[in-house]
PDB file of C-alpha atoms in Angstrom:
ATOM      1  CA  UNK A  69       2.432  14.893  14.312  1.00  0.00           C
ATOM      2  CA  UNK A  70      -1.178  16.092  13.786  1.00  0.00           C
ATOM      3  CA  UNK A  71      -3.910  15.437  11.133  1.00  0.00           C
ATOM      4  CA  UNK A  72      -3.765  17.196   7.966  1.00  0.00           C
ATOM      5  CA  UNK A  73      -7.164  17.650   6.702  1.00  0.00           C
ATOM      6  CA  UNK A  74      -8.468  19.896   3.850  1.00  0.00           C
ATOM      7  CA  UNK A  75     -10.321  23.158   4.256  1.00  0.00           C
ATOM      8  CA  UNK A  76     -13.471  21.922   4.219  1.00  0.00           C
ATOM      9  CA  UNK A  77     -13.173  19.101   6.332  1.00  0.00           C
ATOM     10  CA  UNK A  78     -15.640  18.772   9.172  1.00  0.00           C
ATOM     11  CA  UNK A  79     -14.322  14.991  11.034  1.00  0.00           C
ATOM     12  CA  UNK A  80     -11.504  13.835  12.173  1.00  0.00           C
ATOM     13  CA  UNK A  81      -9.944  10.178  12.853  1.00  0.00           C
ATOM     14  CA  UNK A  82     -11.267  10.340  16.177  1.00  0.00           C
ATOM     15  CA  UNK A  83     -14.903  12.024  15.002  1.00  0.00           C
ATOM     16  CA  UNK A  84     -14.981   8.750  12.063  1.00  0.00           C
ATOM     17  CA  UNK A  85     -13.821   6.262  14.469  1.00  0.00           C
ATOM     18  CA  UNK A  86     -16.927   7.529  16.799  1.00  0.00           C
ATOM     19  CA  UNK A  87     -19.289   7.229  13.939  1.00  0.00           C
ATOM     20  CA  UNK A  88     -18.483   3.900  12.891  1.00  0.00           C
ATOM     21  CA  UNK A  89     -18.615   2.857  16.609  1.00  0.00           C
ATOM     22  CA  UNK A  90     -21.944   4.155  17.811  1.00  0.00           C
ATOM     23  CA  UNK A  91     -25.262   2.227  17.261  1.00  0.00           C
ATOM     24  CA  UNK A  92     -27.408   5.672  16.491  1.00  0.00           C
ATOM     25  CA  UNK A  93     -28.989   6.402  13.990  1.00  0.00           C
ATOM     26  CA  UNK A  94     -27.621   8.434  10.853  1.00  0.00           C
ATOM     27  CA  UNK A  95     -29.844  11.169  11.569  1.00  0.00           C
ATOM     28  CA  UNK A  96     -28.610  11.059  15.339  1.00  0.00           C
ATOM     29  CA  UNK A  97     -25.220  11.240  14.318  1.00  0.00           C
ATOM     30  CA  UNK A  98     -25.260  13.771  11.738  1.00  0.00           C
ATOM     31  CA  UNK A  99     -26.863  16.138  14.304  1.00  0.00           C
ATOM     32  CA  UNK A 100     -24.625  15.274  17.323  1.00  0.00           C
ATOM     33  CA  UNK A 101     -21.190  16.029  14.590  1.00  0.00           C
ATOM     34  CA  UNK A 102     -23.070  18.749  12.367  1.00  0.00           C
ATOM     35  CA  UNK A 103     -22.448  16.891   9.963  1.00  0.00           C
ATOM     36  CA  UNK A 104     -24.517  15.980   6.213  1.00  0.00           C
ATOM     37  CA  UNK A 105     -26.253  12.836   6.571  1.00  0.00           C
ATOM     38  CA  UNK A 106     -24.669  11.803   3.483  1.00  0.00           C
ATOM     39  CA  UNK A 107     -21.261  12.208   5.273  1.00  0.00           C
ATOM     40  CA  UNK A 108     -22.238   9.957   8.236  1.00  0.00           C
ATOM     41  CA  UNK A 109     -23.433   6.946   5.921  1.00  0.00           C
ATOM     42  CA  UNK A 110     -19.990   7.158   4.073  1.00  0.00           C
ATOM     43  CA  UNK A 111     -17.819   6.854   7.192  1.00  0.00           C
ATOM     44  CA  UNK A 112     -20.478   4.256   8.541  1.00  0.00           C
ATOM     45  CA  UNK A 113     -19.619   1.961   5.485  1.00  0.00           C
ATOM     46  CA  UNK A 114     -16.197   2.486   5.310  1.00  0.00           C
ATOM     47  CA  UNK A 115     -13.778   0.320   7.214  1.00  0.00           C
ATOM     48  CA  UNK A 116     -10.941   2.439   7.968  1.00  0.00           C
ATOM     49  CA  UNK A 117     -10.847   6.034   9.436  1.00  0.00           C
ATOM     50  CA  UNK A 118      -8.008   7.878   7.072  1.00  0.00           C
ATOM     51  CA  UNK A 119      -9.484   9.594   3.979  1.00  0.00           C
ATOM     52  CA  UNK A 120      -9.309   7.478   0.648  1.00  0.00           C
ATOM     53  CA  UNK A 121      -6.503   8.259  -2.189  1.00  0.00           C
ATOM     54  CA  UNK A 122      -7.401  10.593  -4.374  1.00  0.00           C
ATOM     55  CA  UNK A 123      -6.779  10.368  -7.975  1.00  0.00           C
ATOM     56  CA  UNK A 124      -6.250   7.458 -10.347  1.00  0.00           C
ATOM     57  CA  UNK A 125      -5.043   4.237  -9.650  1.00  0.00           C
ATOM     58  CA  UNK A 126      -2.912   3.722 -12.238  1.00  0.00           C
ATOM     59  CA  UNK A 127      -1.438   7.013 -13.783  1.00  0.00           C
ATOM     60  CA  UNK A 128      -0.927   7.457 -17.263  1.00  0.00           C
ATOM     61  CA  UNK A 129      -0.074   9.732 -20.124  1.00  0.00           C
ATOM     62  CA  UNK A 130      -3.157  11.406 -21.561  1.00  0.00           C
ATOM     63  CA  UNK A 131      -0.863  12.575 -24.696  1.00  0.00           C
ATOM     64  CA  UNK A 132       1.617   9.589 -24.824  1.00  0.00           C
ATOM     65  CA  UNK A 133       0.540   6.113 -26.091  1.00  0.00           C
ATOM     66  CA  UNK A 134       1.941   3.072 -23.831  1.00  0.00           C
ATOM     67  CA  UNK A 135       4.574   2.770 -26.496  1.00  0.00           C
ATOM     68  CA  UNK A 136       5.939   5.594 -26.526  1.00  0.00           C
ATOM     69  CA  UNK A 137       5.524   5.983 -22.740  1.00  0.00           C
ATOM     70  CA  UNK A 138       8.191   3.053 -22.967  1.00  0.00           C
ATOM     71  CA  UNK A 139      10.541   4.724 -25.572  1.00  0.00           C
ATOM     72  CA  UNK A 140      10.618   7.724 -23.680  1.00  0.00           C
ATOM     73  CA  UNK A 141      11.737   6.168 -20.216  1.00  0.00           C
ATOM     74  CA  UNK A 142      14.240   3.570 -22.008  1.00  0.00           C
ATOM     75  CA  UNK A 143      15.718   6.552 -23.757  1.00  0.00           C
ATOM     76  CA  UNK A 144      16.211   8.971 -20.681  1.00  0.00           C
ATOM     77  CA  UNK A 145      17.218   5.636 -18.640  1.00  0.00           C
ATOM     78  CA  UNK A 146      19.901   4.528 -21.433  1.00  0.00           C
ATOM     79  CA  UNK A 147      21.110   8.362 -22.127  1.00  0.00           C
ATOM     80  CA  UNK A 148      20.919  10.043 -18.842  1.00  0.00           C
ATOM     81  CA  UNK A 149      20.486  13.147 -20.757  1.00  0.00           C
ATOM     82  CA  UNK A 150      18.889  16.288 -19.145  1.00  0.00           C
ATOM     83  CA  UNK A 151      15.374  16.509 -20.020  1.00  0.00           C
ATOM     84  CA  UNK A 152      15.415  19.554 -22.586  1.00  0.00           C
ATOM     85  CA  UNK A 153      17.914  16.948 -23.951  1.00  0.00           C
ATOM     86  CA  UNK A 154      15.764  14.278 -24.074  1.00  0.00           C
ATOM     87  CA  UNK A 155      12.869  16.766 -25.401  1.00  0.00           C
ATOM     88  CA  UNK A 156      14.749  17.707 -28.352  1.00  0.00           C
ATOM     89  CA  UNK A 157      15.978  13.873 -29.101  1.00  0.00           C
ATOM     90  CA  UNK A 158      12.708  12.193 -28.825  1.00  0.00           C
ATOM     91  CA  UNK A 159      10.546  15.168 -30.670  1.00  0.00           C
ATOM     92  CA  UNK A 160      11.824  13.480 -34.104  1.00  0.00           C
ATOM     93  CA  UNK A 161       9.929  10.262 -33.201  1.00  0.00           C
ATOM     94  CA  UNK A 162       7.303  11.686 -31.036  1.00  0.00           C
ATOM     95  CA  UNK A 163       6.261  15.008 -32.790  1.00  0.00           C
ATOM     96  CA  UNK A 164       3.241  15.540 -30.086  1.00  0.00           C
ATOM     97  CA  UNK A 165       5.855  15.645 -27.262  1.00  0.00           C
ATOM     98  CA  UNK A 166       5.787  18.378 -24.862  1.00  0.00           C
ATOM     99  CA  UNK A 167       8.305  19.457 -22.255  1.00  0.00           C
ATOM    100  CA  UNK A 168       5.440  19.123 -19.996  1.00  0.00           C
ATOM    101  CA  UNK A 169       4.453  16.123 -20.557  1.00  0.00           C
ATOM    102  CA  UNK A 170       8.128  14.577 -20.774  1.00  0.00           C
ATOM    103  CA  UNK A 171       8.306  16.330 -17.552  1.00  0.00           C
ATOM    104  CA  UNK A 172       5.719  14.559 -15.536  1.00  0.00           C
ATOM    105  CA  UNK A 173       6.475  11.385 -17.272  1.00  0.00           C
ATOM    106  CA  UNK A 174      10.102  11.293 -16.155  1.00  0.00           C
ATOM    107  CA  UNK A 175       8.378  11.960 -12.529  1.00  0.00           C
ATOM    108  CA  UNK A 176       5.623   9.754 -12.322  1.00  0.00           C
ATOM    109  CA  UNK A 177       8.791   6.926 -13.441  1.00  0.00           C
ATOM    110  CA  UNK A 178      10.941   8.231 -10.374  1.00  0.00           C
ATOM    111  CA  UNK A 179      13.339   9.464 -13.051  1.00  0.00           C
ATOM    112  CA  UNK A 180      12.956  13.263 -13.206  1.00  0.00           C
ATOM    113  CA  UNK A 181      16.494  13.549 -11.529  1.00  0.00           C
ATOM    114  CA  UNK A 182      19.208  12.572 -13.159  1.00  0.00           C
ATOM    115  CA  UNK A 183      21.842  10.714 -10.452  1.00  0.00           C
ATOM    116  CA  UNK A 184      24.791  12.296  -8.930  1.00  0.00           C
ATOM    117  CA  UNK A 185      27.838  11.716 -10.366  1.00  0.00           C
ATOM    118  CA  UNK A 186      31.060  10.597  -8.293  1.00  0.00           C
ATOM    119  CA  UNK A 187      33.402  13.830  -8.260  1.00  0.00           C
ATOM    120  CA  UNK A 188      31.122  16.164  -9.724  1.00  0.00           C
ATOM    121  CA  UNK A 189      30.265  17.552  -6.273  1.00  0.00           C
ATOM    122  CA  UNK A 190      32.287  20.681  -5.018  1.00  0.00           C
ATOM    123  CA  UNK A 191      32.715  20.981  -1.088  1.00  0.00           C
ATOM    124  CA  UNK A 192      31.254  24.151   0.063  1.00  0.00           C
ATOM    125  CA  UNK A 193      33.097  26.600   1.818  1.00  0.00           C
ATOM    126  CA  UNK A 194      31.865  28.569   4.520  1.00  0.00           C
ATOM    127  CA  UNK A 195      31.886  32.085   4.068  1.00  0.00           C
ATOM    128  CA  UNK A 196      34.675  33.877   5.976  1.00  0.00           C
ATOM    129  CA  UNK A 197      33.433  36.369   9.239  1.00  0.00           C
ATOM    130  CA  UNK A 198      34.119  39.609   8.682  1.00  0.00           C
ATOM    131  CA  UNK A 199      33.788  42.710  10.695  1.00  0.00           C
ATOM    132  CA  UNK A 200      30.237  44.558  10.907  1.00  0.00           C
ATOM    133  CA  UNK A 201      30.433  47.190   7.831  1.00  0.00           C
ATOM    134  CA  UNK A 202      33.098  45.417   5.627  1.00  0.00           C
ATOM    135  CA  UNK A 203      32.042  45.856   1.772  1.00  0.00           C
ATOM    136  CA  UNK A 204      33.236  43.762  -0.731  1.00  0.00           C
ATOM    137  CA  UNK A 205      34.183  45.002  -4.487  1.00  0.00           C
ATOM    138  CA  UNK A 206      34.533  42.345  -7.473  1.00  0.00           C
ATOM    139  CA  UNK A 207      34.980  43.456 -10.979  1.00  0.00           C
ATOM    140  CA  UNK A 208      34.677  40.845 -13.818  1.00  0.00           C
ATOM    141  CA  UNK A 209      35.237  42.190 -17.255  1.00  0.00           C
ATOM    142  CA  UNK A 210      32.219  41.197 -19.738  1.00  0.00           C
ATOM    143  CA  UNK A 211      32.997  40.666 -23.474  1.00  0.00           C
ATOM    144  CA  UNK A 212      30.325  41.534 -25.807  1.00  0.00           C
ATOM    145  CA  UNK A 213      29.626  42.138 -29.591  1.00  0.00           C
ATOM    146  CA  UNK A 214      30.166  45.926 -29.042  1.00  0.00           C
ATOM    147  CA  UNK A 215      33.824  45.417 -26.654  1.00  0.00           C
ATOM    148  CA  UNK A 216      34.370  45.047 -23.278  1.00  0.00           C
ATOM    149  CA  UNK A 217      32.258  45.718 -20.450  1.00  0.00           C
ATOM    150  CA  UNK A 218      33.179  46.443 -17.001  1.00  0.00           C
ATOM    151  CA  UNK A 219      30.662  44.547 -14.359  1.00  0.00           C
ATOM    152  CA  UNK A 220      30.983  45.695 -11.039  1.00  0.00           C
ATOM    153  CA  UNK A 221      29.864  43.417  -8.026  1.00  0.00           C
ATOM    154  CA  UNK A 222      29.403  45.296  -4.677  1.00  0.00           C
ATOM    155  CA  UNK A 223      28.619  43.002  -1.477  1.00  0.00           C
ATOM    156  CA  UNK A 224      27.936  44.378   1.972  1.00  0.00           C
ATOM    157  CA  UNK A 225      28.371  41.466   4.859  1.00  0.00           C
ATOM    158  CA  UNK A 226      26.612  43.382   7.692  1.00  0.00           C
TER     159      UNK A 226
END
């Protein structure tokens, strides 16, 4: 598998690796790679070759206190309730909650899905081969506040 490297990237492991093995000088360097001088000095001090995480080191809520951070998880952990669910439950004690920011909370605890449950699963049928030009009809009838509605569901397997 190949290097992924942003749109702007000029080096690569092999280009950083170089760097940080030659005895040139910066200036050297940064004309042999086309490079910003800048750019050589970083790669020169750095010990490794892959690019640096991005981002901070220990994510947090910007909206959520610690505290509540903690209710929140315990809650969806405890309930196992869907996270509109948990939304609407926890809005009473945390009025400043958003779905949002529930959201990315739930993910940033590795708890955004909710488990599968044993026997919940359907198996999934494969869908039976028919002929080239064979058209399927369903009709479903559709109760509303005015009567019954007639919904009619056309399929053509071609």
């Amino acid at each position: 598998m190949g290097q992924i490297l942003h749109g702007s990237a000029k080096t690569t492991h092999a280009v950083r690796a170089a760097i940080q093995r030659s005895k040139a000088s910066i200036k050297e360097l940064a004309g042999r790679y086309d490079l910003n001088p800048k750019t050589v000095t970083k790669w020169r001090k750095r010990p490794f070759v892959h690019d640096a995480a991005m981002g901070p080191k220990a994510p947090h809520s910007t909206v959520l206190s610690a505290e509540e951070e903690a209710l929140a998880v315990a809650f969806r952990k405890h309930t196992l309730l869907p996270l509109d669910d948990c939304l609407y439950a926890l809005q009473a004690t945390i009025p400043h909650l958003t779905r949002s920011s529930l959201h990315r909370l739930f993910q940033r605890h590795s708890i955004s899905r909710l488990p599968a449950i044993e026997g919940e699963t359907k198996q999934q049928k494969a869908f039976k081969h028919y002929p080239i030009g064979y058209f399927h009809i369903d009709i479903a009838e559709v109760r509303t506040g005015e009567g019954k509605l007639h919904l009619f569901v056309a399929i053509d397997r071609t």
